[in-house]
Amino acid sequence: GISYKISSNDLSIYERGSLSYNLGVTRNALNLVFSEFYFGNIMLQLKAAMEHFHFYKALRSEFDPRHTEPNDQLYINYLINGVYDNLNRIDFPTSGQYFSFQYSLHTDNFVQLKNEIPLSVLKMNFYKPLPLTQKICITPRINARYVMNDSVPHMYRNLAGGRFDGHYLPQQISVQGSAGMEFLNNMVLSTDVTLYYNFTPKNYLYANINFTADSHHLHHLLEGKSYLGANLGYSYLSVAGPLRVELGYSSLSRRFHPYLSFGHYF
């Protein structure tokens, strides 16, 4: 099948909680699925994608306003996606597990990137709810993305921060309790544990602690930088979707961050 998506975002990029620069970008993505296979709870997909990035606002630092707008960029990419999902529900699942992976090759002429080998990226996400009692459940999660080349186009660098994975750009890794997005190094590992208490059928209290680490290479991950965070929240499951009220802190953004939302996130 073929799908097309256009999105336009005014991205604010932070560095340890301080605004570093803004980038206005319109992303056009054309996806061509060659093969898609379903077997029970398993999905495997092979596809090609054409991504065009148009920059309408300069990559401008508040400390260095001389930056000009980057040139538009076109990439032709090849991706393998896999998902295993047998969670019993979307919000606050109590059984099953979720695992996904994506391996992608990024080029600018179908076979190379800047006249060198294609950019290789591997991304994985896993979490599994573990019920402790009928009302209490704990969910560990691990999320990782590894960019295997030293030279990385700006739009494919690792981004971390915010409430949801892939909110502004597909490679964004969420960090509960953080505010804004930050560029990190080529290897990023994020792990967290969420404990929630279902004190009435539609009311939940929950707490999250998380750890994020990054480095230039996988084998240097233990020597890289690391960040801790925590998040406390309340949620009410309404017909229109969950109401969430949260307060979090992350050493990635170095400040407390309140969060309020209503409805389902797609």
PDB file of C-alpha atoms in Angstrom:
ATOM      1  CA  GLY A   1       0.000   0.000   0.000  1.00  0.00           C
ATOM      2  CA  ILE A   2       0.903   3.659  -0.354  1.00  0.00           C
ATOM      3  CA  SER A   3       0.465   6.378   2.267  1.00  0.00           C
ATOM      4  CA  TYR A   4       1.375  10.048   2.418  1.00  0.00           C
ATOM      5  CA  LYS A   5       1.761  12.338   5.415  1.00  0.00           C
ATOM      6  CA  ILE A   6       2.590  16.015   5.699  1.00  0.00           C
ATOM      7  CA  SER A   7       3.410  17.715   8.984  1.00  0.00           C
ATOM      8  CA  SER A   8       4.694  21.141   9.923  1.00  0.00           C
ATOM      9  CA  ASN A   9       6.318  21.904  13.258  1.00  0.00           C
ATOM     10  CA  ASP A  10       8.060  24.808  14.906  1.00  0.00           C
ATOM     11  CA  LEU A  11      10.535  22.781  16.947  1.00  0.00           C
ATOM     12  CA  SER A  12      12.105  24.141  20.109  1.00  0.00           C
ATOM     13  CA  ILE A  13      15.316  22.281  20.924  1.00  0.00           C
ATOM     14  CA  TYR A  14      16.647  22.487  24.474  1.00  0.00           C
ATOM     15  CA  GLU A  15      19.955  21.751  26.146  1.00  0.00           C
ATOM     16  CA  ARG A  16      19.684  20.720  29.805  1.00  0.00           C
ATOM     17  CA  GLY A  17      16.414  22.617  30.108  1.00  0.00           C
ATOM     18  CA  SER A  18      17.490  25.877  28.441  1.00  0.00           C
ATOM     19  CA  LEU A  19      16.215  26.786  24.986  1.00  0.00           C
ATOM     20  CA  SER A  20      19.065  26.222  22.556  1.00  0.00           C
ATOM     21  CA  TYR A  21      17.474  27.058  19.191  1.00  0.00           C
ATOM     22  CA  ASN A  22      14.332  26.887  17.097  1.00  0.00           C
ATOM     23  CA  LEU A  23      13.837  25.060  13.848  1.00  0.00           C
ATOM     24  CA  GLY A  24      10.794  25.370  11.612  1.00  0.00           C
ATOM     25  CA  VAL A  25      10.360  22.329   9.371  1.00  0.00           C
ATOM     26  CA  THR A  26       7.712  20.895   7.054  1.00  0.00           C
ATOM     27  CA  ARG A  27       8.047  17.129   6.584  1.00  0.00           C
ATOM     28  CA  ASN A  28       6.552  15.326   3.588  1.00  0.00           C
ATOM     29  CA  ALA A  29       6.652  11.530   3.860  1.00  0.00           C
ATOM     30  CA  LEU A  30       5.614   9.100   1.125  1.00  0.00           C
ATOM     31  CA  ASN A  31       5.566   5.446   2.226  1.00  0.00           C
ATOM     32  CA  LEU A  32       5.414   2.415  -0.053  1.00  0.00           C
ATOM     33  CA  VAL A  33       4.785  -0.910   1.720  1.00  0.00           C
ATOM     34  CA  PHE A  34       6.229  -3.804  -0.281  1.00  0.00           C
ATOM     35  CA  SER A  35       5.222  -6.584   2.084  1.00  0.00           C
ATOM     36  CA  GLU A  36       3.182  -6.843   5.273  1.00  0.00           C
ATOM     37  CA  PHE A  37       2.735 -10.068   7.189  1.00  0.00           C
ATOM     38  CA  TYR A  38       0.409 -10.803  10.125  1.00  0.00           C
ATOM     39  CA  PHE A  39       0.476 -13.929  12.234  1.00  0.00           C
ATOM     40  CA  GLY A  40      -1.551 -13.757  15.437  1.00  0.00           C
ATOM     41  CA  ASN A  41      -0.155 -10.841  17.441  1.00  0.00           C
ATOM     42  CA  ILE A  42       2.899 -10.453  15.188  1.00  0.00           C
ATOM     43  CA  MET A  43       3.290  -7.912  12.386  1.00  0.00           C
ATOM     44  CA  LEU A  44       6.285  -7.720  10.028  1.00  0.00           C
ATOM     45  CA  GLN A  45       6.603  -5.014   7.397  1.00  0.00           C
ATOM     46  CA  LEU A  46       9.051  -4.133   4.625  1.00  0.00           C
ATOM     47  CA  LYS A  47       8.753  -0.688   3.079  1.00  0.00           C
ATOM     48  CA  ALA A  48      10.489   2.198   1.342  1.00  0.00           C
ATOM     49  CA  ALA A  49       9.969   5.831   2.264  1.00  0.00           C
ATOM     50  CA  MET A  50      10.727   9.148   0.641  1.00  0.00           C
ATOM     51  CA  GLU A  51      11.107  12.033   3.096  1.00  0.00           C
ATOM     52  CA  HIS A  52      11.455  15.681   2.143  1.00  0.00           C
ATOM     53  CA  PHE A  53      12.295  18.306   4.760  1.00  0.00           C
ATOM     54  CA  HIS A  54      11.602  21.958   4.010  1.00  0.00           C
ATOM     55  CA  PHE A  55      13.047  24.414   6.524  1.00  0.00           C
ATOM     56  CA  TYR A  56      11.168  27.674   6.898  1.00  0.00           C
ATOM     57  CA  LYS A  57      12.882  28.957  10.017  1.00  0.00           C
ATOM     58  CA  ALA A  58      16.601  29.189  10.666  1.00  0.00           C
ATOM     59  CA  LEU A  59      18.421  26.853  12.996  1.00  0.00           C
ATOM     60  CA  ARG A  60      19.045  29.817  15.270  1.00  0.00           C
ATOM     61  CA  SER A  61      20.598  29.836  18.720  1.00  0.00           C
ATOM     62  CA  GLU A  62      19.573  32.588  21.105  1.00  0.00           C
ATOM     63  CA  PHE A  63      23.306  33.084  21.692  1.00  0.00           C
ATOM     64  CA  ASP A  64      24.232  33.070  17.996  1.00  0.00           C
ATOM     65  CA  PRO A  65      21.527  34.652  15.791  1.00  0.00           C
ATOM     66  CA  ARG A  66      23.686  34.493  12.634  1.00  0.00           C
ATOM     67  CA  HIS A  67      22.543  31.033  11.558  1.00  0.00           C
ATOM     68  CA  THR A  68      20.751  30.796   8.213  1.00  0.00           C
ATOM     69  CA  GLU A  69      18.058  28.405   7.107  1.00  0.00           C
ATOM     70  CA  PRO A  70      19.392  24.948   6.152  1.00  0.00           C
ATOM     71  CA  ASN A  71      18.880  23.766   2.600  1.00  0.00           C
ATOM     72  CA  ASP A  72      15.891  21.525   1.908  1.00  0.00           C
ATOM     73  CA  GLN A  73      16.709  17.835   2.182  1.00  0.00           C
ATOM     74  CA  LEU A  74      15.380  14.744   0.374  1.00  0.00           C
ATOM     75  CA  TYR A  75      16.024  11.189   1.579  1.00  0.00           C
ATOM     76  CA  ILE A  76      15.091   7.764   0.219  1.00  0.00           C
ATOM     77  CA  ASN A  77      14.934   5.201   3.007  1.00  0.00           C
ATOM     78  CA  TYR A  78      14.387   1.456   3.402  1.00  0.00           C
ATOM     79  CA  LEU A  79      12.801   0.076   6.572  1.00  0.00           C
ATOM     80  CA  ILE A  80      11.992  -3.231   8.238  1.00  0.00           C
ATOM     81  CA  ASN A  81       9.419  -3.002  11.048  1.00  0.00           C
ATOM     82  CA  GLY A  82       8.281  -5.655  13.476  1.00  0.00           C
ATOM     83  CA  VAL A  83       5.677  -5.571  16.260  1.00  0.00           C
ATOM     84  CA  TYR A  84       4.458  -8.102  18.800  1.00  0.00           C
ATOM     85  CA  ASP A  85       1.460  -6.799  20.775  1.00  0.00           C
ATOM     86  CA  ASN A  86      -0.918  -8.790  22.947  1.00  0.00           C
ATOM     87  CA  LEU A  87      -1.714  -6.181  25.598  1.00  0.00           C
ATOM     88  CA  ASN A  88      -5.220  -6.498  26.983  1.00  0.00           C
ATOM     89  CA  ARG A  89      -5.952  -2.759  26.632  1.00  0.00           C
ATOM     90  CA  ILE A  90      -4.392   0.546  25.599  1.00  0.00           C
ATOM     91  CA  ASP A  91      -4.651   2.518  28.843  1.00  0.00           C
ATOM     92  CA  PHE A  92      -3.146   0.927  31.952  1.00  0.00           C
ATOM     93  CA  PRO A  93      -2.841  -2.641  30.617  1.00  0.00           C
ATOM     94  CA  THR A  94      -2.599  -5.445  33.158  1.00  0.00           C
ATOM     95  CA  SER A  95      -1.483  -8.370  30.973  1.00  0.00           C
ATOM     96  CA  GLY A  96       0.377  -9.144  27.772  1.00  0.00           C
ATOM     97  CA  GLN A  97       3.470  -7.453  26.422  1.00  0.00           C
ATOM     98  CA  TYR A  98       4.604  -5.124  23.661  1.00  0.00           C
ATOM     99  CA  PHE A  99       7.782  -5.342  21.592  1.00  0.00           C
ATOM    100  CA  SER A 100       8.704  -3.413  18.464  1.00  0.00           C
ATOM    101  CA  PHE A 101      11.825  -2.965  16.387  1.00  0.00           C
ATOM    102  CA  GLN A 102      12.809  -1.010  13.321  1.00  0.00           C
ATOM    103  CA  TYR A 103      15.934  -1.233  11.211  1.00  0.00           C
ATOM    104  CA  SER A 104      16.348   1.490   8.611  1.00  0.00           C
ATOM    105  CA  LEU A 105      18.791   2.535   5.898  1.00  0.00           C
ATOM    106  CA  HIS A 106      18.801   6.215   4.901  1.00  0.00           C
ATOM    107  CA  THR A 107      20.134   7.467   1.560  1.00  0.00           C
ATOM    108  CA  ASP A 108      19.986  10.594  -0.569  1.00  0.00           C
ATOM    109  CA  ASN A 109      20.402   8.845  -3.952  1.00  0.00           C
ATOM    110  CA  PHE A 110      18.849   5.384  -3.374  1.00  0.00           C
ATOM    111  CA  VAL A 111      22.197   3.722  -2.528  1.00  0.00           C
ATOM    112  CA  GLN A 112      24.425   6.226  -0.701  1.00  0.00           C
ATOM    113  CA  LEU A 113      24.328   9.129   1.742  1.00  0.00           C
ATOM    114  CA  LYS A 114      26.644  12.006   0.837  1.00  0.00           C
ATOM    115  CA  ASN A 115      28.579   9.626  -1.451  1.00  0.00           C
ATOM    116  CA  GLU A 116      29.301   7.266   1.437  1.00  0.00           C
ATOM    117  CA  ILE A 117      27.570   4.213   2.911  1.00  0.00           C
ATOM    118  CA  PRO A 118      23.898   4.632   3.914  1.00  0.00           C
ATOM    119  CA  LEU A 119      22.989   5.702   7.425  1.00  0.00           C
ATOM    120  CA  SER A 120      22.008   2.654   9.527  1.00  0.00           C
ATOM    121  CA  VAL A 121      19.636   2.995  12.485  1.00  0.00           C
ATOM    122  CA  LEU A 122      18.231   0.363  14.847  1.00  0.00           C
ATOM    123  CA  LYS A 123      15.385   1.132  17.259  1.00  0.00           C
ATOM    124  CA  MET A 124      13.680  -1.127  19.813  1.00  0.00           C
ATOM    125  CA  ASN A 125      10.925  -0.726  22.417  1.00  0.00           C
ATOM    126  CA  PHE A 126       9.686  -3.258  24.980  1.00  0.00           C
ATOM    127  CA  TYR A 127       7.352  -3.127  27.976  1.00  0.00           C
ATOM    128  CA  LYS A 128       5.350  -5.638  29.972  1.00  0.00           C
ATOM    129  CA  PRO A 129       2.744  -5.030  32.716  1.00  0.00           C
ATOM    130  CA  LEU A 130       3.147  -7.218  35.800  1.00  0.00           C
ATOM    131  CA  PRO A 131       0.104  -7.272  38.118  1.00  0.00           C
ATOM    132  CA  LEU A 132       0.994  -7.359  41.816  1.00  0.00           C
ATOM    133  CA  THR A 133      -2.598  -7.417  43.094  1.00  0.00           C
ATOM    134  CA  GLN A 134      -6.018  -6.881  41.505  1.00  0.00           C
ATOM    135  CA  LYS A 135      -5.560  -3.108  41.844  1.00  0.00           C
ATOM    136  CA  ILE A 136      -1.779  -2.605  41.655  1.00  0.00           C
ATOM    137  CA  CYS A 137       0.385  -3.174  38.590  1.00  0.00           C
ATOM    138  CA  ILE A 138       4.007  -2.451  37.740  1.00  0.00           C
ATOM    139  CA  THR A 139       5.242  -1.962  34.166  1.00  0.00           C
ATOM    140  CA  PRO A 140       8.962  -1.975  33.298  1.00  0.00           C
ATOM    141  CA  ARG A 141       9.930  -0.530  29.928  1.00  0.00           C
ATOM    142  CA  ILE A 142      13.086  -0.249  27.851  1.00  0.00           C
ATOM    143  CA  ASN A 143      13.545   1.900  24.753  1.00  0.00           C
ATOM    144  CA  ALA A 144      16.714   2.249  22.678  1.00  0.00           C
ATOM    145  CA  ARG A 145      17.893   3.795  19.420  1.00  0.00           C
ATOM    146  CA  TYR A 146      21.337   3.332  17.917  1.00  0.00           C
ATOM    147  CA  VAL A 147      22.639   5.388  14.984  1.00  0.00           C
ATOM    148  CA  MET A 148      25.556   3.375  13.612  1.00  0.00           C
ATOM    149  CA  ASN A 149      27.327   6.088  11.588  1.00  0.00           C
ATOM    150  CA  ASP A 150      29.513   8.905  12.869  1.00  0.00           C
ATOM    151  CA  SER A 151      28.113  11.479  10.435  1.00  0.00           C
ATOM    152  CA  VAL A 152      24.359  11.901  10.963  1.00  0.00           C
ATOM    153  CA  PRO A 153      21.968  14.301   9.182  1.00  0.00           C
ATOM    154  CA  HIS A 154      20.340  16.666  11.638  1.00  0.00           C
ATOM    155  CA  MET A 155      16.837  15.301  11.037  1.00  0.00           C
ATOM    156  CA  TYR A 156      17.872  11.734  11.956  1.00  0.00           C
ATOM    157  CA  ARG A 157      19.790  12.496  15.140  1.00  0.00           C
ATOM    158  CA  ASN A 158      18.508  11.072  18.406  1.00  0.00           C
ATOM    159  CA  LEU A 159      15.919  13.197  20.188  1.00  0.00           C
ATOM    160  CA  ALA A 160      14.780  12.594  23.765  1.00  0.00           C
ATOM    161  CA  GLY A 161      12.176  14.231  25.968  1.00  0.00           C
ATOM    162  CA  GLY A 162       8.456  14.781  26.218  1.00  0.00           C
ATOM    163  CA  ARG A 163       5.503  12.589  27.109  1.00  0.00           C
ATOM    164  CA  PHE A 164       5.124  10.415  23.970  1.00  0.00           C
ATOM    165  CA  ASP A 165       7.443   8.588  21.586  1.00  0.00           C
ATOM    166  CA  GLY A 166       7.530  10.083  18.087  1.00  0.00           C
ATOM    167  CA  HIS A 167       5.420  13.120  18.977  1.00  0.00           C
ATOM    168  CA  TYR A 168       7.226  15.671  16.780  1.00  0.00           C
ATOM    169  CA  LEU A 169       9.627  13.454  14.825  1.00  0.00           C
ATOM    170  CA  PRO A 170       9.545   9.646  14.464  1.00  0.00           C
ATOM    171  CA  GLN A 171      12.829   9.112  16.328  1.00  0.00           C
ATOM    172  CA  GLN A 172      11.762  11.033  19.454  1.00  0.00           C
ATOM    173  CA  ILE A 173      12.165   8.928  22.638  1.00  0.00           C
ATOM    174  CA  SER A 174       9.893   9.970  25.494  1.00  0.00           C
ATOM    175  CA  VAL A 175      11.305  10.734  28.944  1.00  0.00           C
ATOM    176  CA  GLN A 176       8.594  10.988  31.588  1.00  0.00           C
ATOM    177  CA  GLY A 177       8.813  14.146  33.699  1.00  0.00           C
ATOM    178  CA  SER A 178      10.908  16.068  31.170  1.00  0.00           C
ATOM    179  CA  ALA A 179      10.048  19.275  29.349  1.00  0.00           C
ATOM    180  CA  GLY A 180      10.921  19.784  25.686  1.00  0.00           C
ATOM    181  CA  MET A 181      13.191  17.823  23.347  1.00  0.00           C
ATOM    182  CA  GLU A 182      16.969  17.540  23.410  1.00  0.00           C
ATOM    183  CA  PHE A 183      19.465  16.162  20.912  1.00  0.00           C
ATOM    184  CA  LEU A 184      21.484  13.290  22.349  1.00  0.00           C
ATOM    185  CA  ASN A 185      24.386  11.215  21.055  1.00  0.00           C
ATOM    186  CA  ASN A 186      24.224   8.283  18.637  1.00  0.00           C
ATOM    187  CA  MET A 187      23.372   5.631  21.245  1.00  0.00           C
ATOM    188  CA  VAL A 188      20.409   6.287  23.549  1.00  0.00           C
ATOM    189  CA  LEU A 189      18.991   3.876  26.123  1.00  0.00           C
ATOM    190  CA  SER A 190      15.940   4.822  28.181  1.00  0.00           C
ATOM    191  CA  THR A 191      14.386   2.593  30.808  1.00  0.00           C
ATOM    192  CA  ASP A 192      11.613   3.253  33.292  1.00  0.00           C
ATOM    193  CA  VAL A 193       9.253   1.599  35.735  1.00  0.00           C
ATOM    194  CA  THR A 194       5.632   2.704  36.229  1.00  0.00           C
ATOM    195  CA  LEU A 195       3.586   1.656  39.255  1.00  0.00           C
ATOM    196  CA  TYR A 196      -0.138   2.378  39.214  1.00  0.00           C
ATOM    197  CA  TYR A 197      -3.000   1.901  41.639  1.00  0.00           C
ATOM    198  CA  ASN A 198      -6.546   1.460  40.336  1.00  0.00           C
ATOM    199  CA  PHE A 199      -8.408   2.699  43.425  1.00  0.00           C
ATOM    200  CA  THR A 200     -11.830   2.812  41.697  1.00  0.00           C
ATOM    201  CA  PRO A 201     -12.824   1.282  38.312  1.00  0.00           C
ATOM    202  CA  LYS A 202     -11.987   4.460  36.365  1.00  0.00           C
ATOM    203  CA  ASN A 203      -9.534   6.265  38.649  1.00  0.00           C
ATOM    204  CA  TYR A 204      -5.786   5.674  38.749  1.00  0.00           C
ATOM    205  CA  LEU A 205      -2.830   6.997  40.692  1.00  0.00           C
ATOM    206  CA  TYR A 206       0.595   6.274  39.238  1.00  0.00           C
ATOM    207  CA  ALA A 207       4.288   6.956  39.709  1.00  0.00           C
ATOM    208  CA  ASN A 208       7.166   6.606  37.276  1.00  0.00           C
ATOM    209  CA  ILE A 209      10.926   6.560  37.760  1.00  0.00           C
ATOM    210  CA  ASN A 210      13.215   6.587  34.733  1.00  0.00           C
ATOM    211  CA  PHE A 211      16.845   6.436  33.683  1.00  0.00           C
ATOM    212  CA  THR A 212      18.266   7.612  30.354  1.00  0.00           C
ATOM    213  CA  ALA A 213      21.830   7.231  29.103  1.00  0.00           C
ATOM    214  CA  ASP A 214      23.568   8.280  25.898  1.00  0.00           C
ATOM    215  CA  SER A 215      26.987   7.966  24.292  1.00  0.00           C
ATOM    216  CA  HIS A 216      28.633   8.205  20.886  1.00  0.00           C
ATOM    217  CA  HIS A 217      28.846   4.415  20.509  1.00  0.00           C
ATOM    218  CA  LEU A 218      27.159   1.347  21.959  1.00  0.00           C
ATOM    219  CA  HIS A 219      30.337   0.017  23.570  1.00  0.00           C
ATOM    220  CA  HIS A 220      30.845   3.347  25.394  1.00  0.00           C
ATOM    221  CA  LEU A 221      27.320   3.527  26.812  1.00  0.00           C
ATOM    222  CA  LEU A 222      28.401   2.893  30.415  1.00  0.00           C
ATOM    223  CA  GLU A 223      30.908   5.733  30.101  1.00  0.00           C
ATOM    224  CA  GLY A 224      28.408   8.240  28.701  1.00  0.00           C
ATOM    225  CA  LYS A 225      26.074  10.725  30.332  1.00  0.00           C
ATOM    226  CA  SER A 226      23.001   9.641  32.286  1.00  0.00           C
ATOM    227  CA  TYR A 227      19.812  11.305  33.496  1.00  0.00           C
ATOM    228  CA  LEU A 228      17.274  10.425  36.182  1.00  0.00           C
ATOM    229  CA  GLY A 229      13.622  11.421  36.349  1.00  0.00           C
ATOM    230  CA  ALA A 230      10.385  10.848  38.211  1.00  0.00           C
ATOM    231  CA  ASN A 231       6.727  11.516  37.522  1.00  0.00           C
ATOM    232  CA  LEU A 232       3.552  11.424  39.656  1.00  0.00           C
ATOM    233  CA  GLY A 233       0.089  11.434  38.143  1.00  0.00           C
ATOM    234  CA  TYR A 234      -3.648  10.933  38.395  1.00  0.00           C
ATOM    235  CA  SER A 235      -5.891   9.705  35.583  1.00  0.00           C
ATOM    236  CA  TYR A 236      -9.634   9.360  35.084  1.00  0.00           C
ATOM    237  CA  LEU A 237     -10.802   7.133  32.213  1.00  0.00           C
ATOM    238  CA  SER A 238     -13.762   8.865  30.592  1.00  0.00           C
ATOM    239  CA  VAL A 239     -15.734   7.861  27.499  1.00  0.00           C
ATOM    240  CA  ALA A 240     -13.847  10.487  25.479  1.00  0.00           C
ATOM    241  CA  GLY A 241     -10.466   9.278  26.708  1.00  0.00           C
ATOM    242  CA  PRO A 242      -8.265   9.609  29.782  1.00  0.00           C
ATOM    243  CA  LEU A 243      -7.894  12.798  31.781  1.00  0.00           C
ATOM    244  CA  ARG A 244      -4.305  13.046  33.047  1.00  0.00           C
ATOM    245  CA  VAL A 245      -2.779  15.404  35.591  1.00  0.00           C
ATOM    246  CA  GLU A 246       0.945  14.961  36.233  1.00  0.00           C
ATOM    247  CA  LEU A 247       3.953  16.585  37.852  1.00  0.00           C
ATOM    248  CA  GLY A 248       7.426  15.397  36.963  1.00  0.00           C
ATOM    249  CA  TYR A 249      11.103  16.213  37.206  1.00  0.00           C
ATOM    250  CA  SER A 250      14.012  15.073  35.053  1.00  0.00           C
ATOM    251  CA  SER A 251      17.704  15.878  35.283  1.00  0.00           C
ATOM    252  CA  LEU A 252      17.594  15.985  31.474  1.00  0.00           C
ATOM    253  CA  SER A 253      15.564  19.214  31.533  1.00  0.00           C
ATOM    254  CA  ARG A 254      16.542  20.236  35.093  1.00  0.00           C
ATOM    255  CA  ARG A 255      13.159  21.517  36.191  1.00  0.00           C
ATOM    256  CA  PHE A 256       9.732  20.469  37.413  1.00  0.00           C
ATOM    257  CA  HIS A 257       7.225  19.981  34.628  1.00  0.00           C
ATOM    258  CA  PRO A 258       3.414  19.938  35.083  1.00  0.00           C
ATOM    259  CA  TYR A 259       1.341  18.151  32.454  1.00  0.00           C
ATOM    260  CA  LEU A 260      -2.409  18.146  31.735  1.00  0.00           C
ATOM    261  CA  SER A 261      -4.192  16.309  28.921  1.00  0.00           C
ATOM    262  CA  PHE A 262      -7.612  14.995  27.997  1.00  0.00           C
ATOM    263  CA  GLY A 263      -8.533  12.442  25.349  1.00  0.00           C
ATOM    264  CA  HIS A 264      -6.776   9.649  23.508  1.00  0.00           C
ATOM    265  CA  TYR A 265      -3.350  10.149  21.960  1.00  0.00           C
ATOM    266  CA  PHE A 266      -2.952   8.837  18.411  1.00  0.00           C
TER     267      PHE A 266
END
